[in-house]
Coordinates of C-alpha atoms in Angstrom, one line a residue:
M1 CA -9.9 19.5 28.9
E2 CA -12.7 20.1 31.2
K3 CA -13.9 20.9 27.5
E4 CA -12.9 18.1 26.0
K5 CA -14.3 15.9 28.1
A6 CA -17.7 17.5 28.3
V7 CA -17.6 17.3 24.0
S8 CA -16.2 13.3 24.8
V9 CA -19.3 12.7 27.1
N10 CA -22.2 14.2 24.8
V11 CA -20.4 12.6 21.8
R12 CA -20.5 9.3 23.4
A13 CA -24.2 10.1 24.4
E14 CA -26.0 10.7 20.9
M15 CA -23.3 7.5 19.4
E16 CA -26.0 5.3 21.8
K17 CA -28.8 5.9 21.0
L18 CA -27.4 4.5 17.5
S19 CA -27.9 1.2 16.4
P20 CA -25.6 -1.5 16.1
E21 CA -25.3 -0.9 11.8
Q22 CA -25.5 3.0 12.9
L23 CA -22.6 2.5 14.2
K24 CA -20.7 0.3 12.4
A25 CA -21.3 2.7 9.1
V26 CA -20.0 6.1 11.8
K27 CA -16.7 3.7 12.8
E28 CA -16.2 2.9 9.3
Q29 CA -17.0 6.1 7.4
T30 CA -15.1 7.9 10.5
D31 CA -12.0 5.0 9.9
L32 CA -11.5 5.7 5.9
E33 CA -11.1 9.8 7.0
V34 CA -8.6 9.2 9.9
N35 CA -6.5 7.1 6.9
L36 CA -7.4 9.9 3.7
L37 CA -6.1 12.6 6.9
Q38 CA -2.9 10.3 7.6
D39 CA -2.0 9.7 3.8
S40 CA -2.0 14.2 4.1
L41 CA -0.2 14.1 6.6
N42 CA 2.5 12.0 4.5
N43 CA 2.3 14.0 1.7
I44 CA 3.2 17.0 3.5
R45 CA 6.1 15.5 5.2
T46 CA 7.4 14.3 1.7
A47 CA 7.1 17.5 0.2
T48 CA 9.0 19.2 2.8
A49 CA 11.6 17.6 3.1
R50 CA 12.3 17.4 -0.9
L51 CA 11.3 21.6 0.3
E52 CA 14.3 21.4 2.9
I53 CA 16.5 19.2 0.6
A54 CA 16.6 22.0 -2.2
T55 CA 17.2 24.8 0.6
S56 CA 20.5 23.0 1.2
A57 CA 21.3 22.4 -2.4
L58 CA 20.3 26.1 -2.8
H59 CA 23.0 26.9 -0.6
D60 CA 24.9 24.3 -1.7
L61 CA 25.2 25.8 -5.3
S62 CA 25.3 29.4 -4.1
L63 CA 29.5 28.1 -3.0
R64 CA 30.5 26.5 -6.3
P65 CA 32.3 28.9 -8.5
Q66 CA 31.0 29.4 -12.0
G67 CA 32.5 27.3 -15.1
K68 CA 32.6 24.0 -11.9
K69 CA 32.1 21.3 -13.6
M70 CA 29.8 18.8 -12.6
L71 CA 27.4 15.5 -12.7
V72 CA 23.9 17.0 -13.6
P73 CA 20.8 13.9 -12.1
L74 CA 18.7 13.0 -15.6
T75 CA 17.2 10.4 -14.1
A76 CA 17.4 8.8 -10.5
S77 CA 19.6 6.9 -11.7
L78 CA 21.0 7.9 -14.0
Y79 CA 24.0 11.1 -15.0
V80 CA 25.0 13.6 -17.4
P81 CA 27.9 16.1 -17.0
G82 CA 27.2 19.9 -16.9
T83 CA 29.2 23.5 -16.1
L84 CA 27.4 25.5 -14.3
H85 CA 27.0 28.7 -16.4
D86 CA 25.4 30.9 -13.2
A87 CA 24.4 30.6 -10.0
H88 CA 22.9 33.6 -9.0
Q89 CA 19.5 32.3 -11.6
V90 CA 18.2 29.5 -10.4
L91 CA 14.9 27.5 -12.1
V92 CA 11.8 27.1 -9.5
D93 CA 10.0 24.3 -9.9
V94 CA 5.9 25.7 -8.8
G95 CA 4.2 22.5 -9.9
T96 CA 2.1 21.7 -12.6
G97 CA 4.8 21.6 -15.0
Y98 CA 5.6 25.2 -14.7
F99 CA 9.5 27.1 -13.7
I100 CA 10.2 30.4 -12.4
E101 CA 13.3 31.8 -12.9
K102 CA 13.9 33.3 -9.3
T103 CA 17.9 34.7 -8.3
M104 CA 19.7 33.0 -5.2
P105 CA 17.7 35.4 -2.0
Q106 CA 13.8 34.5 -4.0
A107 CA 15.3 30.9 -4.5
K108 CA 15.5 30.8 -1.2
D109 CA 13.0 32.8 0.6
Y110 CA 10.0 30.9 -1.5
C111 CA 11.4 27.3 0.1
E112 CA 10.9 29.1 3.3
R113 CA 8.3 30.6 3.0
K114 CA 6.3 26.4 1.5
I115 CA 8.5 25.2 3.9
S116 CA 6.1 27.1 7.1
L117 CA 3.3 27.5 5.0
L118 CA 3.6 23.3 5.0
K119 CA 4.2 23.1 8.4
S120 CA 1.9 25.5 9.7
N121 CA -1.2 22.7 7.6
F122 CA 1.1 19.6 9.4
D123 CA -0.4 21.1 13.1
Q124 CA -3.7 21.6 11.8
L125 CA -3.7 18.4 10.5
V126 CA -2.4 16.9 13.1
E127 CA -4.9 17.4 15.3
V128 CA -7.9 17.0 13.2
A129 CA -6.9 13.9 12.7
S130 CA -6.6 13.6 16.5
K131 CA -9.7 15.1 17.2
K132 CA -11.4 12.0 15.0
K133 CA -9.5 9.8 15.9
S134 CA -11.3 9.7 19.1
I135 CA -14.6 9.6 17.5
A136 CA -13.5 6.4 15.8
D137 CA -12.4 4.6 19.2
E138 CA -15.7 5.9 20.9
A139 CA -17.5 4.9 17.9
G140 CA -16.0 1.3 18.1
A141 CA -16.9 1.4 21.9
V142 CA -20.3 2.0 22.0
L143 CA -20.8 -0.6 19.1
Q144 CA -18.7 -3.7 21.4
A145 CA -20.5 -3.2 23.9
K146 CA -23.6 -3.5 22.2
V147 CA -23.0 -6.1 19.9
K148 CA -21.5 -7.3 24.0
Q149 CA -25.0 -7.3 24.7
L150 CA -27.2 -8.2 22.1
A151 CA -25.0 -11.2 21.8
A152 CA -26.4 -11.8 26.1
T153 CA -29.6 -12.2 24.9
T154 CA -29.5 -14.1 21.6
S155 CA -27.4 -16.8 23.3
Q156 CA -30.3 -16.6 26.2
G157 CA -33.1 -16.6 23.8
F158 CA -31.1 -20.0 21.6
W159 CA -30.4 -21.8 25.0
T160 CA -34.1 -21.6 25.1
K161 CA -35.1 -22.8 21.7
I162 CA -32.7 -25.9 21.9
A163 CA -34.1 -26.9 25.1
A164 CA -38.0 -26.4 23.7
T165 CA -36.0 -28.3 20.3
S166 CA -37.1 -31.9 19.6
S167 CA -34.5 -35.1 20.0
R168 CA -34.7 -35.6 15.7
Q169 CA -34.8 -32.0 15.4
L170 CA -30.9 -32.2 16.6
F171 CA -30.3 -35.5 14.7
L172 CA -30.8 -33.8 11.3
L173 CA -28.7 -31.3 12.6
G174 CA -25.9 -33.2 13.0
L175 CA -26.8 -34.9 10.2
T176 CA -26.7 -31.4 7.8
T177 CA -23.6 -30.1 9.6
V178 CA -21.2 -34.5 8.8
N179 CA -22.9 -34.0 5.3
Q180 CA -20.7 -30.1 5.4
S181 CA -17.6 -31.0 6.6
Q182 CA -18.2 -34.4 3.6
K183 CA -18.4 -31.8 1.5
S184 CA -15.7 -28.7 2.9
I185 CA -13.6 -32.4 3.0
H186 CA -13.7 -33.3 -0.5
T187 CA -12.8 -29.1 -2.2
I188 CA -9.7 -29.7 0.3
V189 CA -8.9 -33.0 -1.0
A190 CA -9.8 -31.9 -4.9
N191 CA -7.6 -28.0 -4.0
M192 CA -4.9 -30.5 -3.1
A193 CA -5.1 -33.7 -5.5
Q194 CA -4.3 -30.6 -8.4
L195 CA -1.5 -29.0 -6.4
F196 CA 0.4 -31.8 -6.4
S197 CA -0.2 -33.9 -10.0
Y198 CA 2.1 -34.6 -12.6
T199 CA 2.0 -31.2 -14.2
A200 CA 2.1 -29.2 -10.9
C201 CA 4.9 -31.6 -9.7
R202 CA 7.1 -31.9 -12.9
Q203 CA 6.4 -27.3 -13.9
L204 CA 7.4 -26.7 -10.4
S205 CA 10.6 -29.2 -9.7
Q206 CA 11.5 -27.7 -13.2
M207 CA 11.2 -23.9 -12.0
F208 CA 12.6 -24.3 -8.5
L209 CA 16.2 -25.9 -10.7
A210 CA 15.6 -23.1 -13.3
V211 CA 16.2 -20.9 -10.1
I212 CA 19.1 -22.7 -7.7
F213 CA 21.3 -23.7 -10.7
F214 CA 21.1 -20.0 -12.3
H215 CA 22.4 -18.8 -8.8
G216 CA 24.2 -21.4 -7.9
S217 CA 26.4 -20.4 -11.2
E218 CA 26.6 -17.3 -11.1
Y219 CA 28.1 -17.6 -7.6
I220 CA 31.1 -20.4 -8.8
L221 CA 31.6 -18.1 -12.1
A222 CA 32.9 -15.2 -10.5
V223 CA 34.9 -17.2 -7.7
G224 CA 36.4 -18.6 -10.2
I225 CA 37.4 -16.2 -12.9
H226 CA 38.0 -12.8 -9.2
G227 CA 38.7 -14.8 -6.5
K228 CA 37.0 -16.0 -3.3
S229 CA 37.9 -12.0 -1.3
N230 CA 36.7 -9.8 -4.3
V231 CA 33.7 -12.0 -4.5
T232 CA 30.2 -11.1 -2.3
L233 CA 27.1 -13.2 -1.3
K234 CA 26.1 -9.8 -4.0
S235 CA 26.7 -12.7 -6.9
L236 CA 24.3 -14.5 -6.3
L237 CA 21.8 -11.7 -7.7
I238 CA 19.3 -11.5 -5.1
S239 CA 16.9 -8.7 -4.2
K240 CA 14.3 -8.2 -1.7
N241 CA 12.6 -6.7 -5.4
Y242 CA 13.5 -10.0 -7.1
L243 CA 12.2 -12.3 -4.4
L244 CA 9.0 -10.5 -4.2
A245 CA 8.9 -11.2 -7.9
M246 CA 8.8 -15.1 -7.7
V247 CA 6.8 -15.4 -4.8
F248 CA 3.9 -13.2 -6.5
S249 CA 5.1 -15.8 -9.4
L250 CA 4.2 -18.4 -7.2
V251 CA 0.7 -17.0 -5.6
E252 CA -0.1 -17.0 -9.1
Y253 CA 0.7 -20.5 -10.4
C254 CA -0.9 -21.6 -7.2
V255 CA -4.4 -19.7 -8.1
E256 CA -4.1 -20.7 -10.9
I257 CA -3.5 -24.6 -10.7
I258 CA -7.0 -24.5 -8.5
L259 CA -9.8 -22.1 -10.0
F260 CA -8.5 -23.0 -13.4
P261 CA -6.3 -26.5 -13.6
G262 CA -6.3 -27.2 -17.9
L263 CA -4.6 -23.2 -18.0
K264 CA -1.7 -25.4 -17.1
E265 CA -2.2 -27.8 -19.4
H266 CA -0.9 -26.4 -22.4
R267 CA 2.5 -29.0 -22.7
W268 CA 4.2 -27.1 -26.3
V269 CA 4.3 -23.5 -23.8
S270 CA 6.0 -25.2 -21.2
N271 CA 8.3 -26.7 -23.3
L272 CA 8.6 -23.3 -25.1
G273 CA 9.3 -21.3 -21.6
L274 CA 11.3 -25.0 -20.7
A275 CA 14.4 -24.0 -24.3
M276 CA 14.3 -20.7 -23.2
V277 CA 15.2 -21.0 -20.0
I278 CA 18.0 -23.6 -21.6
I279 CA 18.9 -20.7 -24.4
G280 CA 19.4 -17.8 -21.4
E281 CA 20.9 -19.5 -19.2
I282 CA 23.9 -20.4 -21.9
I283 CA 24.0 -17.1 -23.6
R284 CA 24.4 -15.5 -20.1
K285 CA 27.3 -18.0 -19.3
M286 CA 28.4 -17.4 -22.5
A287 CA 29.2 -14.1 -22.0
I288 CA 30.3 -14.6 -18.3
I289 CA 33.2 -16.9 -19.2
T290 CA 34.3 -14.8 -22.7
A291 CA 34.1 -11.3 -20.8
G292 CA 36.0 -12.9 -18.0
K293 CA 37.8 -10.3 -15.6
S294 CA 36.2 -8.3 -18.0
F295 CA 32.7 -9.2 -16.7
T296 CA 31.5 -7.5 -13.0
H297 CA 28.1 -7.6 -12.0
L298 CA 28.5 -3.7 -11.0
I299 CA 28.6 -0.9 -13.2
R300 CA 32.0 0.6 -12.9
T301 CA 32.1 4.3 -13.2
H302 CA 36.2 4.3 -12.9
A303 CA 38.7 2.1 -15.5
S304 CA 40.3 -1.3 -14.4
E305 CA 44.2 -2.3 -15.6
H306 CA 41.3 -5.7 -16.5
H307 CA 38.8 -3.9 -18.0
R308 CA 39.3 -4.9 -21.3
L309 CA 36.6 -4.5 -24.5
I310 CA 35.5 -7.5 -26.1
T311 CA 34.2 -8.2 -29.4
N312 CA 35.1 -11.6 -30.2
G313 CA 32.7 -14.8 -29.7
V314 CA 29.0 -14.0 -28.4
Y315 CA 30.4 -10.0 -28.3
R316 CA 30.2 -10.2 -32.0
V317 CA 26.4 -10.3 -32.9
V318 CA 25.4 -8.0 -29.5
R319 CA 27.3 -5.3 -26.9
H320 CA 25.0 -7.4 -24.0
P321 CA 24.7 -10.5 -23.3
G322 CA 24.8 -11.4 -20.3
Y323 CA 21.4 -8.9 -20.0
C324 CA 19.9 -10.2 -23.6
G325 CA 20.9 -13.9 -21.9
F326 CA 18.4 -13.3 -18.3
F327 CA 16.0 -11.1 -19.8
I328 CA 15.3 -15.2 -22.4
W329 CA 15.4 -16.9 -18.4
S330 CA 13.3 -14.3 -17.1
V331 CA 10.6 -14.4 -18.8
G332 CA 11.3 -18.5 -20.5
T333 CA 10.4 -19.1 -16.0
Q334 CA 6.8 -17.4 -15.8
I335 CA 6.3 -19.3 -19.6
M336 CA 7.2 -22.8 -18.6
L337 CA 4.4 -21.8 -15.2
C338 CA 2.0 -20.9 -18.2
N339 CA 1.6 -17.9 -16.0
P340 CA -0.1 -14.9 -18.0
V341 CA 0.0 -12.6 -15.6
S342 CA 3.9 -12.9 -14.6
T343 CA 4.9 -13.1 -17.6
I344 CA 4.0 -10.1 -19.0
A345 CA 4.6 -8.2 -15.9
F346 CA 8.6 -10.1 -15.5
A347 CA 9.3 -8.5 -19.1
L348 CA 8.2 -5.0 -19.1
V349 CA 9.7 -5.2 -15.1
V350 CA 12.8 -6.6 -16.3
W351 CA 12.8 -4.1 -19.5
R352 CA 12.3 -1.2 -17.5
F353 CA 15.3 -2.0 -16.2
F354 CA 17.9 -3.0 -18.6
A355 CA 16.1 0.4 -20.4
Q356 CA 17.6 2.1 -17.8
R357 CA 21.3 0.6 -16.9
I358 CA 22.2 0.0 -20.1
P359 CA 22.8 3.8 -21.7
Y360 CA 24.0 4.7 -17.8
E361 CA 26.8 1.8 -17.9
E362 CA 27.4 2.6 -21.6
Y363 CA 28.1 6.3 -20.7
F364 CA 30.7 5.3 -19.2
L365 CA 32.4 2.6 -21.2
R366 CA 32.7 5.7 -23.8
Q367 CA 34.0 7.7 -21.3
F368 CA 36.9 4.6 -21.1
F369 CA 37.3 3.5 -24.6
G370 CA 36.4 6.6 -26.8
P371 CA 35.8 6.3 -30.4
Q372 CA 36.4 2.8 -30.5
Y373 CA 33.6 1.3 -28.5
E374 CA 31.6 4.4 -29.9
E375 CA 32.1 2.1 -33.1
Y376 CA 31.6 -1.1 -32.1
G377 CA 28.0 -0.1 -30.5
R378 CA 26.7 1.9 -34.0
R379 CA 28.0 -2.1 -35.9
I380 CA 26.5 -4.2 -32.5
P381 CA 22.5 -4.9 -31.4
S382 CA 22.3 -4.1 -26.9
G383 CA 20.5 -7.6 -27.7
V384 CA 18.0 -6.5 -25.0
P385 CA 14.3 -5.5 -28.4
F386 CA 14.4 -1.9 -28.7
V387 CA 17.2 -1.1 -27.0
K388 CA 20.1 0.7 -29.1

């Protein structure tokens, strides 16, 4: 303890010799190193947790008999059926894409050794990060003291200069300040005028009405088809990620209409987006009404007496008209706002979501309806581009 205090005193003494600019550089560099160390600690925590999960999975796997039926994960949300062949031999991921075959005891020993090594490294990094943090705090304290001292000296010189300044100079200084304030107010007013222009009011009102109608009608149809007791607020289809995406699109719109107002004046592009919103809305609502009780917002994993294969109406054209309609609707909202970044982002994110969801859903549909769905799936496209 006494040694640490002596080191701290020596560090502070050395820092007292540095200029404010040098102290600022030292603090920024040390803060950066602390952040990097913190990231490393988080990575070690994650790796340790994964190895502990792997150890638990190995123990659970060793208790299962040969020939046991199980679901094998291909992705975080996609599982396929499989059969346990030999629980005494496993493949161990040793990193960089390499796998080594090991016996069950060897695999458990490998995981335990890795966990011990990571915990040892974690303790060492915690000690280093603590020392770096102390140095950063010390540099910040010394820098703050020097800045206060410099401010006091500057203040004295400022008031001395003011006392020597003529009234004419003060008058000119006041006129300059007023002129700068007028320019700032003019800029703010101009930006507000862009935000409340006819184009902005039209496009934003169309966007808000489209969103309100979409989610409100989803909930009303769900209540009408399944009954209020079987419907929750999840039927509004509003999630945290969805809200973040919408907020991002509105931020993009506000920034672009201030910096590039001409970008929002392409009336034909906005009208094209409005048409896509209407078409997507019609397709999705036709899908819900046609399917009736067979349509749910959550994927069915068990057969139900109300669940039947729908192949009439809009389902004669596409297998998943609900997904098709939502894809067109979501991209259309951003084209309607003339948001180039959000248009691309919405298209990619929504397409990726359905590209993962459709195979998972159709796995259960094949379980429920067998050859009937196989034949239907071969004839009719999915309705989402590039998803078979």
